[in-house]
Short mmCIF file of C-alpha atoms in Angstrom, two decimals:
data_model
loop_
_atom_site.label_atom_id
_atom_site.label_comp_id
_atom_site.label_asym_id
_atom_site.label_seq_id
_atom_site.Cartn_x
_atom_site.Cartn_y
_atom_site.Cartn_z
CA MET A 1 313.38 170.78 22.36
CA ARG A 2 313.16 170.24 18.63
CA THR A 3 310.52 167.47 19.16
CA LEU A 4 308.45 169.86 21.38
CA GLY A 5 308.75 172.50 18.86
CA ARG A 6 307.69 170.31 16.01
CA TRP A 7 304.69 168.99 18.19
CA ILE A 8 303.56 172.61 18.99
CA ARG A 9 303.52 173.64 15.23
CA ARG A 10 301.70 170.62 14.15
CA THR A 11 299.25 171.12 17.05
CA LEU A 12 298.66 174.74 16.05
CA LEU A 13 298.43 173.71 12.35
CA ALA A 14 295.75 171.17 13.27
CA LEU A 15 293.84 173.88 15.26
CA VAL A 16 293.96 176.37 12.39
CA LEU A 17 292.90 173.63 9.85
CA ALA A 18 289.95 172.64 12.19
CA PHE A 19 288.92 176.25 12.60
CA LEU A 20 288.96 176.88 8.87
CA GLY A 21 287.19 173.53 8.30
CA TYR A 22 284.43 174.75 10.68
CA GLN A 23 284.07 178.10 9.15
CA GLY A 24 283.94 176.42 5.72
CA TRP A 25 281.04 174.00 6.90
CA ILE A 26 279.23 177.17 8.09
CA VAL A 27 279.61 179.09 4.86
CA GLY A 28 278.36 176.01 3.15
CA GLN A 29 275.24 175.87 5.28
CA VAL A 30 274.60 179.65 4.83
CA LEU A 31 274.75 179.03 1.08
CA TRP A 32 272.50 176.17 1.16
CA TRP A 33 269.86 178.03 3.22
CA LYS A 34 270.20 180.94 0.93
CA TRP A 35 267.60 179.04 -1.33
CA ASN A 36 266.41 176.24 1.19
CA PRO A 37 264.55 176.48 4.40
CA PRO A 38 266.31 175.22 7.53
CA ALA A 39 265.06 171.76 8.66
CA ARG A 40 266.26 172.49 12.15
CA THR A 41 268.48 175.18 13.92
CA SER A 42 270.78 174.93 16.67
CA PHE A 43 268.32 176.40 18.93
CA MET A 44 265.72 174.06 17.80
CA ASN A 45 267.89 171.02 18.60
CA LEU A 46 268.66 172.33 22.15
CA ARG A 47 264.88 172.88 22.68
CA ALA A 48 263.86 169.65 21.24
CA GLU A 49 266.19 167.71 23.60
CA GLU A 50 264.44 169.51 26.55
CA LEU A 51 260.99 168.68 25.31
CA GLU A 52 261.63 165.15 24.46
CA SER A 53 263.02 164.58 27.95
CA ARG A 54 259.77 165.56 29.57
CA SER A 55 257.23 163.15 30.67
CA PRO A 56 255.16 162.90 28.62
CA PRO A 57 257.22 164.18 25.65
CA VAL A 58 256.31 167.41 24.02
CA ALA A 59 256.58 167.92 20.19
CA LEU A 60 258.49 170.97 18.86
CA ARG A 61 256.05 173.19 16.67
CA TYR A 62 257.74 174.66 13.60
CA THR A 63 256.20 175.28 10.20
CA TRP A 64 258.07 177.13 7.38
CA VAL A 65 256.04 179.69 5.42
CA PRO A 66 257.50 181.76 2.59
CA TYR A 67 257.97 185.71 2.83
CA GLU A 68 254.99 186.51 0.97
CA ARG A 69 252.72 184.57 3.35
CA ILE A 70 253.83 186.58 6.49
CA SER A 71 251.88 189.56 7.49
CA VAL A 72 253.49 192.81 6.75
CA HIS A 73 252.37 194.09 10.03
CA LEU A 74 254.53 191.31 11.78
CA LYS A 75 257.41 192.28 9.62
CA ARG A 76 257.14 196.00 10.51
CA ALA A 77 256.48 195.16 14.23
CA VAL A 78 259.53 192.91 14.58
CA ILE A 79 261.69 195.52 12.96
CA ALA A 80 260.37 198.26 15.07
CA ALA A 81 260.89 196.09 18.38
CA GLU A 82 264.10 194.45 17.50
CA ASP A 83 266.15 196.52 14.97
CA ASP A 84 264.76 199.67 13.53
CA LYS A 85 268.00 200.29 11.33
CA PHE A 86 267.70 196.66 9.90
CA VAL A 87 267.53 197.76 6.08
CA ASP A 88 270.44 200.18 6.54
CA HIS A 89 273.19 198.47 8.51
CA GLU A 90 275.46 195.77 7.35
CA GLY A 91 274.72 193.41 10.26
CA PHE A 92 275.84 195.48 13.18
CA ASP A 93 274.23 198.51 14.80
CA TRP A 94 277.37 200.26 16.16
CA ASP A 95 275.27 202.97 17.65
CA GLY A 96 272.91 200.53 19.56
CA ILE A 97 276.04 198.42 20.73
CA GLN A 98 277.43 201.55 22.20
CA LYS A 99 274.14 202.55 24.04
CA ALA A 100 273.89 198.84 25.32
CA ILE A 101 277.42 199.00 26.68
CA GLU A 102 276.73 202.42 28.48
CA LYS A 103 273.48 201.03 29.98
CA ASN A 104 275.19 197.83 31.02
CA GLN A 105 277.92 199.75 32.76
CA LYS A 106 275.27 202.28 34.52
CA LYS A 107 273.31 199.10 35.86
CA GLY A 108 276.51 197.06 36.59
CA LYS A 109 275.22 194.02 34.90
CA ALA A 110 273.99 193.03 31.36
CA VAL A 111 270.61 194.32 30.91
CA ALA A 112 270.72 195.22 27.22
CA GLY A 113 272.12 193.53 24.30
CA GLY A 114 272.19 195.70 21.13
CA SER A 115 272.20 192.71 18.91
CA THR A 116 270.67 193.13 15.33
CA ILE A 117 268.29 190.87 13.75
CA SER A 118 271.20 189.45 11.61
CA GLN A 119 273.32 188.71 14.80
CA GLN A 120 270.19 186.89 16.39
CA LEU A 121 269.68 184.98 13.32
CA ALA A 122 273.37 183.77 13.24
CA LYS A 123 273.19 182.78 16.97
CA ASN A 124 269.87 180.94 16.48
CA LEU A 125 270.97 178.93 13.42
CA PHE A 126 274.37 177.79 14.55
CA LEU A 127 275.14 178.59 18.18
CA SER A 128 273.48 178.44 21.82
CA PRO A 129 272.09 180.94 24.29
CA ALA A 130 275.35 180.68 26.40
CA ARG A 131 277.13 183.89 26.88
CA SER A 132 280.93 184.13 26.37
CA TYR A 133 283.35 186.24 24.31
CA LEU A 134 284.18 183.17 22.07
CA ARG A 135 280.63 182.75 21.26
CA LYS A 136 280.15 186.36 20.54
CA ALA A 137 283.27 186.50 18.15
CA GLN A 138 281.75 183.33 16.29
CA GLU A 139 278.37 184.92 16.21
CA ALA A 140 280.12 188.20 14.53
CA LEU A 141 281.86 186.02 11.91
CA ILE A 142 278.56 184.18 11.14
CA THR A 143 276.80 187.64 10.92
CA VAL A 144 279.33 188.78 8.29
CA MET A 145 278.74 185.67 6.15
CA ILE A 146 275.04 186.01 6.19
CA GLU A 147 274.98 189.53 5.32
CA ALA A 148 277.53 188.95 2.59
CA LEU A 149 275.55 186.06 1.09
CA TRP A 150 272.00 186.95 1.70
CA ASP A 151 269.89 190.01 0.83
CA LYS A 152 267.78 191.60 3.69
CA ARG A 153 264.53 190.06 2.44
CA ARG A 154 265.90 186.51 3.02
CA ILE A 155 267.58 187.42 6.35
CA LEU A 156 264.24 188.83 7.62
CA GLU A 157 262.29 185.62 6.05
CA VAL A 158 264.55 183.16 7.71
CA TYR A 159 264.45 184.94 11.03
CA LEU A 160 260.85 185.22 11.26
CA ASN A 161 260.49 181.58 10.33
CA VAL A 162 262.91 180.17 12.95
CA VAL A 163 263.06 182.53 15.93
CA GLU A 164 261.69 181.12 19.20
CA TRP A 165 258.19 182.40 20.08
CA GLY A 166 257.42 180.24 23.27
CA ASP A 167 257.83 176.90 24.79
CA GLY A 168 258.64 174.62 21.86
CA VAL A 169 257.19 177.23 19.39
CA PHE A 170 259.42 178.28 16.62
CA GLY A 171 258.65 180.82 13.73
CA CYS A 172 255.78 183.05 12.94
CA GLU A 173 253.44 180.39 11.58
CA ALA A 174 253.64 178.24 14.75
CA ALA A 175 253.24 181.37 16.94
CA ALA A 176 250.33 182.63 15.10
CA GLN A 177 248.52 179.37 15.41
CA ARG A 178 249.47 179.00 19.12
CA TYR A 179 248.43 182.35 20.15
CA TYR A 180 245.70 183.32 17.67
CA HIS A 181 244.52 180.06 16.01
CA GLN A 182 245.11 181.57 12.40
CA SER A 183 247.92 181.82 10.04
CA ALA A 184 250.89 184.12 10.03
CA ALA A 185 249.45 185.86 6.90
CA ARG A 186 246.39 187.12 8.72
CA LEU A 187 248.09 188.80 11.77
CA ASP A 188 246.77 192.44 12.29
CA PRO A 189 248.75 195.18 13.85
CA THR A 190 247.94 194.54 17.44
CA GLN A 191 248.72 190.86 17.16
CA ALA A 192 251.99 191.57 15.40
CA ALA A 193 252.88 193.99 18.12
CA HIS A 194 252.06 191.57 20.70
CA LEU A 195 254.25 188.78 19.23
CA ALA A 196 257.16 191.22 18.55
CA VAL A 197 257.59 192.23 22.15
CA MET A 198 257.75 188.72 23.31
CA LEU A 199 261.00 187.98 21.33
CA PRO A 200 263.45 189.01 24.00
CA ASN A 201 262.07 186.23 26.47
CA PRO A 202 259.35 184.24 24.80
CA ARG A 203 259.05 181.40 27.26
CA LYS A 204 258.60 183.74 29.99
CA TYR A 205 256.18 186.28 28.24
CA GLU A 206 253.93 183.68 26.89
CA LYS A 207 253.02 183.00 30.70
CA THR A 208 253.38 186.53 32.13
CA TYR A 209 252.17 189.05 29.58
CA GLY A 210 251.56 191.96 32.02
CA PRO A 211 250.58 195.63 31.78
CA ARG A 212 254.06 196.78 31.34
CA LEU A 213 254.63 194.63 28.24
CA ALA A 214 251.30 195.41 26.92
CA ALA A 215 252.21 199.01 27.14
CA HIS A 216 255.53 198.35 25.35
CA ALA A 217 253.40 196.55 22.63
CA SER A 218 251.21 199.74 22.37
CA ARG A 219 254.40 201.74 21.76
CA ILE A 220 255.65 199.41 19.03
CA GLN A 221 252.30 199.50 17.29
CA GLY A 222 252.68 203.19 17.18
CA ARG A 223 256.03 203.17 15.61
CA MET A 224 255.37 200.32 13.14
CA GLN A 225 254.24 202.60 10.29
CA TYR A 226 257.76 204.11 10.09
CA SER A 227 259.39 200.58 9.87
CA GLU A 228 260.96 200.03 6.54
CA VAL A 229 260.77 196.41 5.35
CA PRO A 230 262.77 194.72 2.63
#
């Protein structure tokens, strides 16, 4: 029994050290990305594997642009569509989460998320689209790290540069070139609203952008003037 007890204690200690080591590595990455653009994110790596397995292989499109070279219309549109309390919360919109829970309970399935831009960024940078309580807990930890170490301007800058905007299309510059053949700096309010409403399911909406989504984009465009950007 003593041998078993020692083995259990050592195993638990090893697990705790591994967990702390992983969290430390994440903190290091977050600190590095505070000043440096991510070369690749977890989501990009997953999509790149899918694209490279196709015949013929497809190249992933991703070009980093600084905050000043992103249209203010896109910044306003994405905040209006994804997280209208972005500049005020500390990573979590508790009212939005509660509303999402109530909506999911009413529908009997997951139809709403309630994730903030900060949470979505945490997932994109380090995790995967798979849903589980463990992944959600890790997402929350990373969100706290990002909010503690970055300001809102940096969070929005990185998010707009790395979020998925279509099949193999990552970031606002690649999206602007893909859909409008121009730079992200030149996007007008209509184009910005169009791109913003694609974010919940970009690979689907790049193929089926119907009247319902167009109406949503029109509503977002009407709300953009009230969006506060960092």
